[in-house]
CSV table of C-alpha atoms in Angstrom, one decimal:
chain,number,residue,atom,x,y,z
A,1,UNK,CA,18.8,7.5,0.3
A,2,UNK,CA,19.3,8.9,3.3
A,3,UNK,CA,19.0,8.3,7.6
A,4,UNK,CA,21.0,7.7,9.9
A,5,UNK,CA,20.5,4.3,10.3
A,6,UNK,CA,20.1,3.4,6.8
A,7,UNK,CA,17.3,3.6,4.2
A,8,UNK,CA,13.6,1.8,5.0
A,9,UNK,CA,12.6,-0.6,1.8
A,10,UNK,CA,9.3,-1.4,1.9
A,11,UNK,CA,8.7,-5.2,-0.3
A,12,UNK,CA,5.1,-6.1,-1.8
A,13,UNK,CA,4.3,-10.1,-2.0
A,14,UNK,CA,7.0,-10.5,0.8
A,15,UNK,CA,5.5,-13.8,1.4
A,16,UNK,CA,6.8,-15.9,-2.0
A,17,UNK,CA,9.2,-17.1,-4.1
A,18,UNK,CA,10.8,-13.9,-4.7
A,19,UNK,CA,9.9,-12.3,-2.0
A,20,UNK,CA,11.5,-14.1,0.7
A,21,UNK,CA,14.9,-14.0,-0.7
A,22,UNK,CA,14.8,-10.4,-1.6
A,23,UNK,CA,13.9,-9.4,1.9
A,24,UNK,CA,16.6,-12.1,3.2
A,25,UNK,CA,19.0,-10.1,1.1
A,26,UNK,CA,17.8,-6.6,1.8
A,27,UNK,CA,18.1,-7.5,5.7
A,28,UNK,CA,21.5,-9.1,5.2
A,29,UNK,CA,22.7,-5.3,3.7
A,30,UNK,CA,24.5,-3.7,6.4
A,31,UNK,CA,23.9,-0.2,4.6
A,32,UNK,CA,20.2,-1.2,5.3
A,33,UNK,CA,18.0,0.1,8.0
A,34,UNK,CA,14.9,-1.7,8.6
A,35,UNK,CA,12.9,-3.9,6.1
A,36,UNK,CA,8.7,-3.8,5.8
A,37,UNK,CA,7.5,-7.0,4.2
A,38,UNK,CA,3.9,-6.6,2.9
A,39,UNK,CA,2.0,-9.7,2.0
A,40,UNK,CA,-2.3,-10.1,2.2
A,41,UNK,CA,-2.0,-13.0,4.5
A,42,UNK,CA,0.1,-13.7,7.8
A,43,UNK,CA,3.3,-15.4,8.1
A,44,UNK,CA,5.2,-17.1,10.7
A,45,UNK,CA,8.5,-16.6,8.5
A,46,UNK,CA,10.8,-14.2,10.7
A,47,UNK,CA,13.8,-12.2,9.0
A,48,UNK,CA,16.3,-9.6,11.0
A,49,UNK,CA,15.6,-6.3,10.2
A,50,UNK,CA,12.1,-7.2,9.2
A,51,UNK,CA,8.7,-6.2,10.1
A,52,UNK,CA,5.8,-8.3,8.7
A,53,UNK,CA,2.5,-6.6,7.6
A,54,UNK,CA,-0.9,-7.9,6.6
A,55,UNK,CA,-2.1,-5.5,4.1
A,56,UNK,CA,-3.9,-5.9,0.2
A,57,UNK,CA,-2.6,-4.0,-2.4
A,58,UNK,CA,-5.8,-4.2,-4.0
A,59,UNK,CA,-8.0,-2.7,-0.8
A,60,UNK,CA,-5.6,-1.1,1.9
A,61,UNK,CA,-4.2,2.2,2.9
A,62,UNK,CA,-0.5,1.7,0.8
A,63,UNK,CA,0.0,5.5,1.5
A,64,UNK,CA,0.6,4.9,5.5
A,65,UNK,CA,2.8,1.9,4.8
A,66,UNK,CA,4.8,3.5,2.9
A,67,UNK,CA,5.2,6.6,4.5
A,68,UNK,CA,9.2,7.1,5.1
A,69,UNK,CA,10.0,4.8,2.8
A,70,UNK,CA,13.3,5.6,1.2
A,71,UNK,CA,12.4,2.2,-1.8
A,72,UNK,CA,9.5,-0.1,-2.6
A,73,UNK,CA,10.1,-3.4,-4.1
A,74,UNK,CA,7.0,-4.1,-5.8
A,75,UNK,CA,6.8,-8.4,-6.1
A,76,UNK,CA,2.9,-8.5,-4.8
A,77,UNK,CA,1.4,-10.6,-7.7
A,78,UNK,CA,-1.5,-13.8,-8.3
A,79,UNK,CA,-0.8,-16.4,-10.6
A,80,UNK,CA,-3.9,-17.8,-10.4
A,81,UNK,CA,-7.3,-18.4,-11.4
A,82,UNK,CA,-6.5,-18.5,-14.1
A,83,UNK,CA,-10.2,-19.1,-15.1
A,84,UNK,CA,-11.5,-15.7,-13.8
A,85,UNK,CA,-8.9,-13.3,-15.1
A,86,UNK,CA,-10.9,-10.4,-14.1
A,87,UNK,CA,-9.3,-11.3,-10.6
A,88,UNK,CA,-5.3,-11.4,-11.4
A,89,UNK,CA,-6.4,-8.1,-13.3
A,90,UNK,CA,-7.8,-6.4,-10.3
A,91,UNK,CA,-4.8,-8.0,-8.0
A,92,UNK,CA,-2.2,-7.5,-10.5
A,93,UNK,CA,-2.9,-4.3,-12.7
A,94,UNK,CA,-5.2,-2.1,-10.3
A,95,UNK,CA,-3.4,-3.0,-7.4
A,96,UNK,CA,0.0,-2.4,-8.9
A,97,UNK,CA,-1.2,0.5,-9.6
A,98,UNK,CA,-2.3,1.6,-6.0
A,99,UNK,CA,1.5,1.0,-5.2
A,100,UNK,CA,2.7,3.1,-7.5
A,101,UNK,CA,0.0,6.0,-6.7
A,102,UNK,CA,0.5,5.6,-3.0
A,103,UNK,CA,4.3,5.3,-3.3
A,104,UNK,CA,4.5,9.0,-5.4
A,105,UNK,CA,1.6,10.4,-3.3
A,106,UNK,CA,4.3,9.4,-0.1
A,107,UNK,CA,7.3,10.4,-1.5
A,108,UNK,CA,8.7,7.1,-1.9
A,109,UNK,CA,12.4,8.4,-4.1
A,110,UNK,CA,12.3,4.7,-5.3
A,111,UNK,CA,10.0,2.0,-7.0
A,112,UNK,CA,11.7,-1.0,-8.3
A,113,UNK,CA,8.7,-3.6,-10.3
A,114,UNK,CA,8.5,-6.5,-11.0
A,115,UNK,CA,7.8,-6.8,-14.4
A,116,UNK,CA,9.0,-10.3,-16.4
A,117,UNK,CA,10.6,-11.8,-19.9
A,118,UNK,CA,6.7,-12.8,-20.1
A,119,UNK,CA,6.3,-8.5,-20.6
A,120,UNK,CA,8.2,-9.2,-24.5
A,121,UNK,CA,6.2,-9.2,-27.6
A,122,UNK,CA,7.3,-12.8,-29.3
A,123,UNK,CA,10.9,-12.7,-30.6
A,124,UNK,CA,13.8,-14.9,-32.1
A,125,UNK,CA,14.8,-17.7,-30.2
A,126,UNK,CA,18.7,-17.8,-31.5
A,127,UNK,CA,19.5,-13.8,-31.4
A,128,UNK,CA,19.1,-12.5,-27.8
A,129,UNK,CA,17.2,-9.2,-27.4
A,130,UNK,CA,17.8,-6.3,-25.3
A,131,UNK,CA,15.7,-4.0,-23.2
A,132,UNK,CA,14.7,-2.1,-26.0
A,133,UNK,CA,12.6,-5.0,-27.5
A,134,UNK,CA,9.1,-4.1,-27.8
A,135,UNK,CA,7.2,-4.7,-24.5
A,136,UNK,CA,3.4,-5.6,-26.1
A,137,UNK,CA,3.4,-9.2,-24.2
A,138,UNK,CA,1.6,-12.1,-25.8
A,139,UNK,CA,-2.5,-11.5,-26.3
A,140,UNK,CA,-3.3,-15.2,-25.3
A,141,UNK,CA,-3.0,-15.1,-21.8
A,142,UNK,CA,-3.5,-12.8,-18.4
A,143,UNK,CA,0.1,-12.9,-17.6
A,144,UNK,CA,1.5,-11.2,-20.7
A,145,UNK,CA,-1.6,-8.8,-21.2
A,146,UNK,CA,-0.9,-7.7,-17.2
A,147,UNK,CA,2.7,-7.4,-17.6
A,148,UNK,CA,2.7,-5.7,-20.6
A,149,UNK,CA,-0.1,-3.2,-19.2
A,150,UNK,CA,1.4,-2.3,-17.0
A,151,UNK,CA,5.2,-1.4,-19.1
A,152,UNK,CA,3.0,1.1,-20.8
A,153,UNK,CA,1.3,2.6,-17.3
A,154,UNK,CA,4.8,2.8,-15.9
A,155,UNK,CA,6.3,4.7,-19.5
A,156,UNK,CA,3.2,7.4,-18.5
A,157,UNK,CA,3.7,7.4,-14.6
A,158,UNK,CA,7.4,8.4,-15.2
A,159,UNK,CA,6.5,11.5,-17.1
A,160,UNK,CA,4.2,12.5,-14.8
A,161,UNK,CA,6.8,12.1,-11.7
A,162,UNK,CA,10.4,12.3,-13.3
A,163,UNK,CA,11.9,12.6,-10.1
A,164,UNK,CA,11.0,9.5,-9.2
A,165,UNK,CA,13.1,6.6,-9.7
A,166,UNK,CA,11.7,3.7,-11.6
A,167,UNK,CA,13.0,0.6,-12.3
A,168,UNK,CA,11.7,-2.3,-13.5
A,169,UNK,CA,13.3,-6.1,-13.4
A,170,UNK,CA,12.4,-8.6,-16.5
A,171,UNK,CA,13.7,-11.6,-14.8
A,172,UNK,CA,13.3,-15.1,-16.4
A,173,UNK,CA,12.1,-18.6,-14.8
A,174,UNK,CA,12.8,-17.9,-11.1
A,175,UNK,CA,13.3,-21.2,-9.0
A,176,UNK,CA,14.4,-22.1,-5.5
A,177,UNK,CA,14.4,-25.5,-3.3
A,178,UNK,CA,11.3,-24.1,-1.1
A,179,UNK,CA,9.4,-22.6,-4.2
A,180,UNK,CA,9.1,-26.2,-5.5
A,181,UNK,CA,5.6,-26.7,-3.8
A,182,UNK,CA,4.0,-23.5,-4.8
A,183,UNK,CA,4.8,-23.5,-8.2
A,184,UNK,CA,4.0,-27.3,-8.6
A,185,UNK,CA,0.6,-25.9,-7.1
A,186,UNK,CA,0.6,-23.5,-9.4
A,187,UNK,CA,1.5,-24.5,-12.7
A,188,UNK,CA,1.0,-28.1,-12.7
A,189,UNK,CA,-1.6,-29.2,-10.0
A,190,UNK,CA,-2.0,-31.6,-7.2
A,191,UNK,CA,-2.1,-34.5,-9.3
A,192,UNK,CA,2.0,-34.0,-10.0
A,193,UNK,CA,3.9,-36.9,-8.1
A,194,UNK,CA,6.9,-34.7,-6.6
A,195,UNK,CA,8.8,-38.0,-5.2
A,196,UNK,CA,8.3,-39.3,-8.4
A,197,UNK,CA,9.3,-36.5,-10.8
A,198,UNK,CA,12.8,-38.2,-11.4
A,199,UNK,CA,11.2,-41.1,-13.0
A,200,UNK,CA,9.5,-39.4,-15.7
A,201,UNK,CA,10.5,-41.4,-18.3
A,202,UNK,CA,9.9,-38.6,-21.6
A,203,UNK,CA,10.4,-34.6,-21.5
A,204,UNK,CA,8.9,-32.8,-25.3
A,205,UNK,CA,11.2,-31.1,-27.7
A,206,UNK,CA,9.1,-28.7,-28.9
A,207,UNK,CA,9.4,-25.8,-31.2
A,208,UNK,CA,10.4,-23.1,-29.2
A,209,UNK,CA,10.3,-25.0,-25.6
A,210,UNK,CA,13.1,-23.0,-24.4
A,211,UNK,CA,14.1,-20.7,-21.4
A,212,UNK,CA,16.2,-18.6,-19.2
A,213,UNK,CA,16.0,-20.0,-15.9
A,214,UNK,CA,17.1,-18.1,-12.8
A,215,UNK,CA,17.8,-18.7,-9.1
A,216,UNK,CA,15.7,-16.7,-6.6
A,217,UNK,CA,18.8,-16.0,-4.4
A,218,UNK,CA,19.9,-14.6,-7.8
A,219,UNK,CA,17.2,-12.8,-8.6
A,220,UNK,CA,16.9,-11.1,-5.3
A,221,UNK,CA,20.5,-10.2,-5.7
A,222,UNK,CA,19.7,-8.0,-8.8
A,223,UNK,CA,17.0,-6.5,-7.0
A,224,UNK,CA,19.0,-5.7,-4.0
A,225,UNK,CA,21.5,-3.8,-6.0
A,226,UNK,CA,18.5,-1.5,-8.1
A,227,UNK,CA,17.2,-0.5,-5.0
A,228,UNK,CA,21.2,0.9,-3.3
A,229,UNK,CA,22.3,2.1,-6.9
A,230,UNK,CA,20.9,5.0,-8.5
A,231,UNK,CA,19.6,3.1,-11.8
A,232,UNK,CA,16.5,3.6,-14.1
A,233,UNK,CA,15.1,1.6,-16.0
A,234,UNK,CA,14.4,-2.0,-17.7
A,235,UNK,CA,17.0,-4.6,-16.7
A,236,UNK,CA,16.8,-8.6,-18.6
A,237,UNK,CA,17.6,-10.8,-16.2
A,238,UNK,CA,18.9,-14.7,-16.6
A,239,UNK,CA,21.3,-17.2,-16.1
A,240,UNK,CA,23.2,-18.9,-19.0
A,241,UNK,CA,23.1,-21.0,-20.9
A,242,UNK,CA,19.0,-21.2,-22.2
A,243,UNK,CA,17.6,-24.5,-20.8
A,244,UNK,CA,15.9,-26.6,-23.6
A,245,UNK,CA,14.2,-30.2,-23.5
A,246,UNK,CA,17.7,-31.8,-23.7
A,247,UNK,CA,19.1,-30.4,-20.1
A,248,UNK,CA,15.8,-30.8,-18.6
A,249,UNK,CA,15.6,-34.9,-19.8
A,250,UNK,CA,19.2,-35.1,-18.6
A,251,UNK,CA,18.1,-33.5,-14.9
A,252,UNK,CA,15.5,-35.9,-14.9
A,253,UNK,CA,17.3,-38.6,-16.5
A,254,UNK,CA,14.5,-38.9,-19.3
A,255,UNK,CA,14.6,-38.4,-22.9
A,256,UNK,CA,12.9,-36.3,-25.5
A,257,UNK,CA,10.7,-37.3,-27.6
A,258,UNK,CA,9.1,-34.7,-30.6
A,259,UNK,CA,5.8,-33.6,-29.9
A,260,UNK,CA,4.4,-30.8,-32.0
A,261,UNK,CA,2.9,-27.5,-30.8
A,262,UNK,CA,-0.1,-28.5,-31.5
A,263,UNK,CA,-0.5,-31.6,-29.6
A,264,UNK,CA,1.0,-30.1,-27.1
A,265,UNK,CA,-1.5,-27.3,-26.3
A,266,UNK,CA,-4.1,-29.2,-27.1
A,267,UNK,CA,-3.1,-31.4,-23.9
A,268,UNK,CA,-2.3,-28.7,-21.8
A,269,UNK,CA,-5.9,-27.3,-22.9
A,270,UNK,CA,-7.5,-30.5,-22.3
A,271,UNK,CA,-6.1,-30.5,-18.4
A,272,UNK,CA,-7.0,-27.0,-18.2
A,273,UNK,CA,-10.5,-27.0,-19.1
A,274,UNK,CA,-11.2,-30.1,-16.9
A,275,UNK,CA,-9.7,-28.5,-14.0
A,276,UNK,CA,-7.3,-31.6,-13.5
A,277,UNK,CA,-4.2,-29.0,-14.2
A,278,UNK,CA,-4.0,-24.8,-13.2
A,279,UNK,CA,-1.9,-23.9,-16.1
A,280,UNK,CA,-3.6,-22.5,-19.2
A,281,UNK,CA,-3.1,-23.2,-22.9
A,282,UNK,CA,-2.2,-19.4,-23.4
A,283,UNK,CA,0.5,-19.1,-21.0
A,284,UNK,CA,2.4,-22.5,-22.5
A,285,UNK,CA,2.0,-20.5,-25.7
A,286,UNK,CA,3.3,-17.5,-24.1
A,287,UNK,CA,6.6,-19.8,-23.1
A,288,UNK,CA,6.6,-20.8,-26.4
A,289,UNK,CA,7.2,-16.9,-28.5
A,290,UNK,CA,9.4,-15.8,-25.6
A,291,UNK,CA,12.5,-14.5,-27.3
A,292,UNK,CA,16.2,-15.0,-25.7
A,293,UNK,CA,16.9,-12.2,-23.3
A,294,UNK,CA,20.5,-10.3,-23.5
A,295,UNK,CA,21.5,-9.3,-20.0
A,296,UNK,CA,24.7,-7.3,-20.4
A,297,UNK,CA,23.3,-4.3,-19.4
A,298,UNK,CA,22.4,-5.8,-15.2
A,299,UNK,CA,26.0,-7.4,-15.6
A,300,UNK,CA,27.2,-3.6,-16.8
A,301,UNK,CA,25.1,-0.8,-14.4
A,302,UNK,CA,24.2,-3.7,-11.8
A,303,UNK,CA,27.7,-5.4,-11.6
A,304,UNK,CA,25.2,-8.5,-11.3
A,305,UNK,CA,26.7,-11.6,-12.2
A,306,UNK,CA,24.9,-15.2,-11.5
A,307,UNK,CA,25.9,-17.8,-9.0
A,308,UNK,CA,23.7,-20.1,-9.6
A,309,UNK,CA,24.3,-21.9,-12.7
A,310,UNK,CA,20.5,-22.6,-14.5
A,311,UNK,CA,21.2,-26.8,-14.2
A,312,UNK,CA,21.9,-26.6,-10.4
A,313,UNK,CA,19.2,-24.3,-9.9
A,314,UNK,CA,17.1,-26.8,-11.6
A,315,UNK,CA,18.6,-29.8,-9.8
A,316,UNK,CA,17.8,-27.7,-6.5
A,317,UNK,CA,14.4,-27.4,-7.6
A,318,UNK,CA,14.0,-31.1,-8.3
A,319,UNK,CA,15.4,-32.0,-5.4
A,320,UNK,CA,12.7,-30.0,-3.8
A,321,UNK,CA,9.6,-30.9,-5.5
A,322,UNK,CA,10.8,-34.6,-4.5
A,323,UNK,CA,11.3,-33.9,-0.9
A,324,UNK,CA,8.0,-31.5,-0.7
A,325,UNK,CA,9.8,-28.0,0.3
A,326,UNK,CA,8.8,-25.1,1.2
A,327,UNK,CA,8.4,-22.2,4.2
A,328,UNK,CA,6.2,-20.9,6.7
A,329,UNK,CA,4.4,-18.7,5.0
A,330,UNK,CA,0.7,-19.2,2.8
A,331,UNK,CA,2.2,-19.3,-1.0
A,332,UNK,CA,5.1,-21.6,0.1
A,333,UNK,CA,3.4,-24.0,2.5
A,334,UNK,CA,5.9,-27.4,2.0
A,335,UNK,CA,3.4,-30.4,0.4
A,336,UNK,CA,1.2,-33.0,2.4
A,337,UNK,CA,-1.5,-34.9,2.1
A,338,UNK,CA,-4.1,-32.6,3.0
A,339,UNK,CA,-2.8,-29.9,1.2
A,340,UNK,CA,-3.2,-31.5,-1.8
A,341,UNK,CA,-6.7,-32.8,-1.1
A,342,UNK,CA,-7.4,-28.9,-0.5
A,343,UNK,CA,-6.2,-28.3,-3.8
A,344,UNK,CA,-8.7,-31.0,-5.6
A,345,UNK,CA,-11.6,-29.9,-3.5
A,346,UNK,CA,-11.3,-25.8,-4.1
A,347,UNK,CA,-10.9,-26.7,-7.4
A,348,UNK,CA,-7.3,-26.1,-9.9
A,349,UNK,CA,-6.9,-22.8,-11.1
A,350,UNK,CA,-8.9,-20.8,-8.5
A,351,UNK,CA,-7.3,-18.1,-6.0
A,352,UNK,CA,-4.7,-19.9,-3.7
């Protein structure tokens, strides 16, 4: 990367979980120059360095935004409906895929995705995996199918530009204090009491109800360092040790109780298909194959190495759901009242 006054990173989904601390990051980089945060709706989130764009992946000119870019950090993703999947697929695959045309068609040197741990085919829960495990997701759900989609695009799309430098981040669970809102809103629905999450009195132990957690600030540390360092390639991402129903019931001061598989999806199925939760059968069976992720090689080529601990980023992110957090911008909005009445009245599951 090149300029005089440092290299121009241009960050899809600038707006979320992740995408707010990587452009806090990139801006707090001295060796970077200026910072272009993309997201489909405005924000009244301000960053140094920073300039905020309204723009869809899915329908916008990409190629004059990211003209003169010297990096794109591609985070621009929906989570939801999850009832109409043909929509994530157009947001999520086809507009990914716009990025990535627009950013070779520009002469971007740079492209660092966003894939996931969700992107693994189902693997061993006790032997951790590196970044050669196959990347064929889990069938059952949108998430896999579009993560893994889009591993195989990418393997193609680096043949046909080699000089181009892709890399692509399979981060586990990300949290933050002010993601707390969204992804209750997300995953479990207005009908979640935040103030009272601490007094749920039983968390599941379930077969293979276990996962890599990660903090956001974390996370957008990692990504900061693929964008200044001339890597390629996959990097697992995660804190240790795994999380299981034990460390959650102790954070919540709970205690297990065994439920099977079964009965679990078919509760999560249940809430789904009334529309009373947004979270679908598939993707708690998508948590449930998800092999153990072996990071050495970010710890290695990155030099990445954790703060955050996965029980205090999990504290932090009870704390938050309890107090309502989040930031000025649309997928963050902190929780009220009438946000949640919004949520009843458009319906669970549909487009945020």
């Amino acid at each position: 990367m090149t300029g005089i006054q440092g290299p121009k990173v241009v960050v899809t989904g600038a707006t979320g979980n992740v995408g707010t601390s990587v452009t806090a990051a990139l801006a707090a980089q001295e060796t970077v120059g200026s910072v272009v945060g993309i997201a489909r709706r405005p924000t009244d989130l301000r960053c140094p360095k920073t300039d905020f764009v309204v723009a869809d992946v899915v329908h916008d000119n990409l190629h004059e935004l990211l003209r003169g870019a010297d990096a794109v950090v591609h985070l621009a993703w929906l989570f939801q409906p999850t009832h109409k999947p043909e929509i994530t697929w157009r947001n999520n695959v086809l507009g990914s895929i716009r990025v990535f045309e627009a950013a070779a068609a520009a002469g971007v040197p740079a492209v660092v995705h966003a894939s996931s741990v969700g992107a693994y085919s189902p693997g061993p829960q006790h032997e951790r995996v590196d970044e050669r495990w196959p990347t064929h997701g889990w069938p059952g759900a949108a998430y896999p199918r579009e993560k893994a989609y889009l591993e195989r695009w990418l393997d193609a799309f680096e043949l046909r530009h080699p000089d181009l430098r892709v890399v692509r981040m399979r981060p586990g669970f990300i949290f933050k204090r002010e993601s707390a809102t969204a992804q209750r809103r997300l995953f479990a629905g207005p009908f979640v009491p935040g103030r009272l999450v601490r007094a749920l009195p039983v968390v599941p132990r379930t077969a293979g109800l276990r996962m890599q957690v990660l903090h956001t600030e974390d996370a957008a540390d990692a990504y900061v360092r693929a964008v200044l360092r001339p890597v390629r390639g996959a990097f697992n991402l995660a804190a240790e040790p795994p999380v299981d129903a034990e460390t959650l019931a102790e954070i919540l001061g709970a205690r297990t109780v065994p439920v099977p598989a079964a009965a679990l999806h078919a509760a999560v199925a249940a809430a789904w298909h009334a529309r009373l939760a947004p979270a679908s059968p598939g993707l708690l069976d998508t948590v449930l194959r998800l092999p153990l992720m072996d990071c050495t090689r970010a710890r290695t080529d990155l030099e990445w190495v954790p703060r955050f601990s996965p029980r205090a980023t999990l504290e932090e992110f009870v704390t938050g759901l309890r107090d309502g957090a989040g930031l000025p911008t649309p997928p963050l909005t902190a929780d009220s009242v009438g946000g949640r009445l919004h949520e009843v009245a458009t319906g669970m599951g549909r487009r945020p």
